[in-house]
CSV table of C-alpha atoms in Angstrom, one decimal:
chain,number,residue,atom,x,y,z
J,47,MET,CA,135.8,121.5,44.9
J,48,SER,CA,132.7,123.6,44.3
J,49,GLY,CA,131.4,121.0,41.9
J,50,LEU,CA,131.7,118.3,44.6
J,51,LYS,CA,130.0,120.6,47.1
J,52,LYS,CA,127.1,121.2,44.8
J,53,SER,CA,126.8,117.5,44.2
J,54,ALA,CA,126.8,116.8,47.9
J,55,ASP,CA,124.2,119.5,48.5
J,56,ALA,CA,122.0,118.1,45.8
J,57,GLU,CA,122.3,114.6,47.3
J,58,ALA,CA,121.4,116.0,50.8
J,59,LYS,CA,118.3,117.8,49.4
J,60,ARG,CA,117.2,114.6,47.6
J,61,HIS,CA,117.6,112.6,50.8
J,62,LEU,CA,115.7,115.2,52.8
J,63,ALA,CA,112.8,115.2,50.3
J,64,GLU,CA,112.6,111.4,50.6
J,65,LYS,CA,112.5,111.4,54.4
J,66,LEU,CA,110.6,114.6,55.3
J,67,ILE,CA,107.4,113.9,53.5
J,68,CYS,CA,104.6,116.6,53.7
J,69,ARG,CA,106.9,119.0,55.5
J,70,GLU,CA,108.3,120.8,52.5
J,71,VAL,CA,107.2,124.3,53.7
J,72,GLN,CA,108.8,123.9,57.2
J,73,VAL,CA,112.0,122.4,55.8
J,74,SER,CA,112.4,125.2,53.3
J,75,THR,CA,111.8,127.8,56.1
J,76,LEU,CA,114.4,126.1,58.3
J,77,LEU,CA,117.0,125.9,55.6
J,78,SER,CA,116.5,129.6,54.9
J,79,VAL,CA,116.9,130.5,58.5
J,80,PHE,CA,120.0,128.2,58.9
J,81,GLY,CA,121.8,129.7,55.9
J,82,GLU,CA,125.4,128.8,55.3
J,83,PRO,CA,127.2,127.0,58.1
J,84,HIS,CA,129.7,129.8,58.6
J,85,HIS,CA,127.0,132.5,58.6
J,86,TYR,CA,125.5,133.7,61.8
J,87,SER,CA,122.0,132.2,62.2
J,88,PHE,CA,119.0,133.6,64.1
J,89,PRO,CA,119.8,133.4,67.9
J,90,SER,CA,116.7,131.3,68.7
J,91,LEU,CA,113.7,129.5,67.1
J,92,PHE,CA,110.5,128.5,68.8
J,93,ILE,CA,109.0,125.5,66.9
J,94,TYR,CA,105.6,124.4,68.1
J,95,GLY,CA,102.7,122.1,67.2
J,96,HIS,CA,100.8,119.2,68.5
J,97,THR,CA,102.4,115.8,69.3
J,98,ALA,CA,103.4,113.6,66.3
J,99,THR,CA,103.6,116.5,63.9
J,100,GLY,CA,107.2,115.8,63.0
J,101,LYS,CA,109.0,118.6,64.9
J,102,THR,CA,111.7,116.5,66.5
J,103,TYR,CA,112.1,114.2,63.5
J,104,VAL,CA,112.4,117.1,61.0
J,105,ILE,CA,115.0,119.0,63.1
J,106,GLN,CA,117.1,115.8,63.9
J,107,THR,CA,117.0,114.7,60.2
J,108,LEU,CA,118.0,118.2,59.0
J,109,LEU,CA,120.9,118.5,61.4
J,110,GLU,CA,122.2,115.0,60.8
J,111,THR,CA,121.8,115.0,57.0
J,112,LEU,CA,123.5,118.4,56.7
J,113,GLU,CA,126.2,117.3,59.2
J,114,LEU,CA,125.8,120.4,61.3
J,115,PRO,CA,127.3,120.5,64.8
J,116,HIS,CA,124.4,120.1,67.3
J,117,ALA,CA,123.1,118.7,70.6
J,118,ILE,CA,119.6,117.5,71.1
J,119,VAL,CA,118.3,117.3,74.7
J,120,ASN,CA,114.9,116.2,76.0
J,121,CYS,CA,114.0,118.5,78.9
J,122,VAL,CA,111.8,115.8,80.4
J,123,GLU,CA,114.9,113.7,81.1
J,124,CYS,CA,116.8,116.7,82.5
J,125,PHE,CA,114.9,117.6,85.6
J,126,THR,CA,117.7,119.8,86.9
J,127,SER,CA,119.7,122.5,85.1
J,128,ARG,CA,122.9,120.7,85.8
J,129,LEU,CA,121.7,117.6,83.9
J,130,LEU,CA,120.7,119.9,81.0
J,131,PHE,CA,124.0,121.7,80.9
J,132,GLU,CA,126.1,118.6,81.1
J,133,GLN,CA,124.0,116.7,78.4
J,134,VAL,CA,124.6,119.6,76.0
J,135,LEU,CA,128.3,119.7,76.7
J,136,ASN,CA,128.6,115.9,76.5
J,137,GLN,CA,127.1,115.8,73.1
J,138,LEU,CA,129.1,118.6,71.7
J,139,GLN,CA,132.3,117.1,73.0
J,140,GLY,CA,131.3,113.6,71.7
J,141,HIS,CA,131.5,112.2,75.2
J,142,HIS,CA,129.2,109.2,76.1
J,143,PRO,CA,128.7,108.2,79.7
J,144,SER,CA,129.3,104.5,79.9
J,145,PRO,CA,130.5,101.8,82.4
J,146,GLU,CA,134.1,102.5,81.3
J,147,ASN,CA,133.9,106.1,82.6
J,148,ASN,CA,131.5,105.3,85.5
J,149,TYR,CA,128.7,107.1,83.6
J,150,SER,CA,130.4,110.4,84.4
J,151,SER,CA,129.9,113.5,82.4
J,152,PHE,CA,132.6,115.3,80.3
J,153,THR,CA,132.7,118.0,82.9
J,154,PHE,CA,130.7,119.3,85.9
J,155,CYS,CA,128.5,122.3,85.3
J,156,ASN,CA,126.3,123.7,88.0
J,157,THR,CA,125.3,127.3,87.0
J,158,PHE,CA,124.5,129.1,83.8
J,159,ASN,CA,127.7,131.2,84.1
J,160,ASP,CA,129.7,128.0,84.2
J,161,PHE,CA,127.8,126.7,81.2
J,162,VAL,CA,128.6,129.9,79.2
J,163,ARG,CA,132.3,129.7,80.1
J,164,LEU,CA,132.6,125.9,79.4
J,165,TYR,CA,130.7,126.2,76.2
J,166,LYS,CA,133.1,128.9,74.9
J,167,GLN,CA,136.1,126.7,75.9
J,168,LEU,CA,134.6,123.6,74.2
J,169,THR,CA,133.7,125.3,70.9
J,170,HIS,CA,137.2,126.8,70.6
J,171,ASN,CA,138.9,123.4,71.5
J,172,GLN,CA,136.7,121.6,68.9
J,173,GLY,CA,137.2,124.3,66.2
J,174,LEU,CA,133.5,125.1,66.1
J,175,GLN,CA,133.8,128.9,66.5
J,176,ASN,CA,133.6,129.5,62.7
J,177,GLN,CA,130.3,127.6,62.2
J,178,THR,CA,126.8,127.6,63.6
J,179,VAL,CA,126.2,125.3,66.5
J,180,TYR,CA,122.6,124.2,67.1
J,181,ILE,CA,121.3,123.4,70.6
J,182,VAL,CA,117.9,121.7,70.5
J,183,LEU,CA,115.8,121.7,73.6
J,184,ASP,CA,112.9,119.3,73.1
J,185,ARG,CA,109.8,119.5,75.3
J,186,ALA,CA,111.0,122.9,76.1
J,187,GLU,CA,107.9,123.9,78.2
J,188,ARG,CA,109.6,122.0,81.1
J,189,LEU,CA,112.0,125.0,81.3
J,190,ARG,CA,109.2,127.0,82.8
J,191,GLU,CA,109.4,124.8,85.9
J,192,MET,CA,113.2,125.3,86.3
J,193,GLU,CA,115.4,128.2,87.4
J,194,VAL,CA,113.9,131.6,86.4
J,195,ASN,CA,117.1,132.7,84.5
J,196,LEU,CA,117.4,129.5,82.4
J,197,LEU,CA,115.0,130.3,79.6
J,198,PRO,CA,116.1,133.9,79.2
J,199,GLY,CA,119.7,132.8,79.3
J,200,PHE,CA,119.3,130.2,76.6
J,201,LEU,CA,117.5,132.7,74.4
J,202,ARG,CA,120.4,135.1,74.7
J,203,LEU,CA,123.2,132.5,74.5
J,204,GLN,CA,124.5,133.9,71.3
J,205,GLU,CA,124.9,137.3,72.9
J,206,LEU,CA,126.3,136.0,76.1
J,207,THR,CA,128.9,133.7,74.5
J,208,GLN,CA,129.7,136.0,71.5
J,209,GLU,CA,129.6,132.7,69.5
J,210,ASN,CA,127.6,131.5,66.5
J,211,VAL,CA,125.0,129.4,68.3
J,212,THR,CA,121.3,128.9,67.7
J,213,ILE,CA,118.8,127.6,70.2
J,214,LEU,CA,115.9,125.6,68.9
J,215,LEU,CA,113.0,125.2,71.4
J,216,LEU,CA,110.5,122.5,70.5
J,217,SER,CA,107.2,122.6,72.3
J,218,GLU,CA,103.5,121.6,72.1
J,219,ILE,CA,102.2,124.9,73.4
J,220,VAL,CA,102.2,128.4,71.8
J,221,TRP,CA,104.8,131.0,72.7
J,222,GLU,CA,102.2,133.3,74.3
J,223,LYS,CA,101.7,130.6,77.1
J,224,PHE,CA,105.4,130.0,77.1
J,225,ARG,CA,106.7,133.6,77.4
J,226,PRO,CA,108.3,134.2,80.9
J,227,ASN,CA,107.1,137.1,83.0
J,228,THR,CA,110.7,138.4,83.4
J,229,GLY,CA,110.9,139.4,79.8
J,230,CYS,CA,113.4,137.9,77.3
J,231,PHE,CA,114.6,137.9,73.8
J,232,GLU,CA,111.8,137.0,71.4
J,233,PRO,CA,112.6,134.0,69.2
J,234,LEU,CA,111.5,133.4,65.7
J,235,THR,CA,108.5,131.1,65.7
J,236,LEU,CA,107.6,128.3,63.3
J,237,TYR,CA,104.4,126.3,63.4
J,238,PHE,CA,104.0,122.6,62.5
J,239,PRO,CA,100.3,122.0,61.6
J,240,ASP,CA,98.6,118.7,62.1
J,241,TYR,CA,98.9,116.3,59.2
J,242,SER,CA,95.8,116.2,56.9
J,243,LYS,CA,94.2,112.9,55.8
J,244,VAL,CA,95.9,113.2,52.5
J,245,ASP,CA,99.3,113.8,54.3
J,246,LEU,CA,98.8,110.8,56.5
J,247,GLN,CA,97.8,108.6,53.5
J,248,LYS,CA,101.0,109.7,51.7
J,249,ILE,CA,103.3,109.2,54.8
J,250,LEU,CA,101.8,105.8,55.8
J,251,SER,CA,101.8,104.5,52.2
J,252,HIS,CA,105.5,105.4,51.9
J,253,ASP,CA,106.2,102.8,54.6
J,254,HIS,CA,104.9,99.9,52.4
J,255,PRO,CA,106.8,96.6,52.8
J,256,PRO,CA,108.7,95.4,49.7
J,257,GLU,CA,106.8,92.1,49.5
J,258,TYR,CA,103.6,93.9,48.4
J,259,SER,CA,103.0,96.4,45.7
J,260,ALA,CA,102.7,100.1,46.6
J,261,ASP,CA,99.2,100.3,45.1
J,262,PHE,CA,98.0,97.4,47.3
J,263,TYR,CA,99.5,98.9,50.4
J,264,ALA,CA,98.0,102.3,49.6
J,265,THR,CA,94.6,100.8,49.3
J,266,TYR,CA,95.0,99.1,52.7
J,267,ILE,CA,96.1,102.5,54.2
J,268,ASN,CA,93.1,104.2,52.7
J,269,ILE,CA,90.7,101.6,54.2
J,270,LEU,CA,92.3,101.9,57.6
J,271,LEU,CA,92.2,105.7,57.6
J,272,GLY,CA,88.5,105.5,56.6
J,273,VAL,CA,87.9,103.7,59.8
J,274,PHE,CA,90.2,105.4,62.3
J,275,TYR,CA,90.8,109.0,61.0
J,276,THR,CA,87.8,110.4,62.7
J,277,VAL,CA,88.9,109.2,66.1
J,278,CYS,CA,92.7,109.2,65.8
J,279,ARG,CA,95.0,111.6,63.9
J,280,ASP,CA,98.2,111.0,65.8
J,281,LEU,CA,100.8,109.7,63.3
J,282,LYS,CA,102.5,107.5,65.9
J,283,GLU,CA,99.3,105.8,67.0
J,284,LEU,CA,98.2,105.4,63.4
J,285,ARG,CA,101.5,103.7,62.5
J,286,HIS,CA,100.9,101.3,65.4
J,287,LEU,CA,97.4,100.6,64.2
J,288,VAL,CA,98.8,100.0,60.7
J,289,ARG,CA,101.3,97.4,62.0
J,290,ILE,CA,98.9,95.4,64.1
J,291,HIS,CA,96.1,95.3,61.6
J,292,TYR,CA,98.5,94.6,58.7
J,293,MET,CA,99.5,91.4,60.4
J,294,LYS,CA,95.9,90.4,60.5
J,295,VAL,CA,95.5,91.3,56.8
J,296,GLN,CA,98.6,89.2,56.0
J,297,HIS,CA,97.2,86.3,58.0
J,298,PHE,CA,93.8,86.6,56.2
J,299,PHE,CA,95.4,86.6,52.7
J,300,PHE,CA,97.7,83.7,53.6
J,301,SER,CA,94.8,81.7,54.9
J,302,SER,CA,92.6,82.5,51.9
J,303,TYR,CA,95.4,81.6,49.5
J,304,SER,CA,96.1,78.3,51.3
J,305,TYR,CA,92.3,77.4,51.3
J,306,TYR,CA,91.9,78.1,47.6
J,307,SER,CA,95.1,76.2,46.8
J,308,VAL,CA,93.8,73.1,48.6
J,309,GLN,CA,90.4,73.4,46.9
J,310,SER,CA,92.0,73.6,43.4
C-alpha cells in the first residue's frame, strides 16, 4: 500500500510541475504548510498578489490534484453572508442547486453561529473530521464590506469548530490594508509576485498548438512579448493577444504558402 501511495504522490507532483509553471516556490511553500491530510494545518493563510499572478489557479489545481476536501467561493458573487455560508456548505456536501431542486441550497444558514454548528454536523456526517478541510475565499477583500464579525470568525474557524479546517484568503491587496480594526487572528501570509518576462515566455510557449513546432511557437511568443510586454504584463490579457494575433500569423503563412505554391 505504501508503494502505491508513493507512486500516486510522485504522479501528483509530476502533474503539478507540468501545470504550475514558474510557481515552484509558492507550490513548495503551500505543500509544506498543508502537510499530511490527517495533520492539523495552519488555521488561516493570506495569499496576495496582483491580478493574473496565478493565485486562484495554483490553489485550485493543488486541492484538486491532491484530492483534498475543499470549497472555493468567490466573495464577489456572495454579496451577503448567507450566500457565502450556503455556498461553502453546498460544496462540502456535494450539493448543486439545479432546476430539479428549484435551485435551493443544501440548508439554510443565516448567522455565523449557525454556520459553525452546521459545518461541524456536515464534516462529521461526511467523515471529514480526521482530515484537513480547506475553505478558499477568493477576492476576500470584499469581506471588509460585510458583517464586522465575519472575517475574525473565519480566521478563528479552526478554534471555534475544534475541527481540522484551514481558511485560505486570496486577495489583491496587502494584509496591512486588509486587517480589521477589531483585531483578529493573524494569518500566515504568502506573496505571489508578478511574472517576469522570462516567466511569461515560458508559460505562453507551453501553450503551443500541436500543429506547429515548439521552437516556432516560442519564437512567435518572443516577438509578441517584445511588442506588448512594456505596456501589458497581465497573463490573461497576453493570452488573449496571443490568440488573436496567432490567427493572423496563421492566415499570413497560409496565404504565403498558397501564393508560392501557385507560382511554382
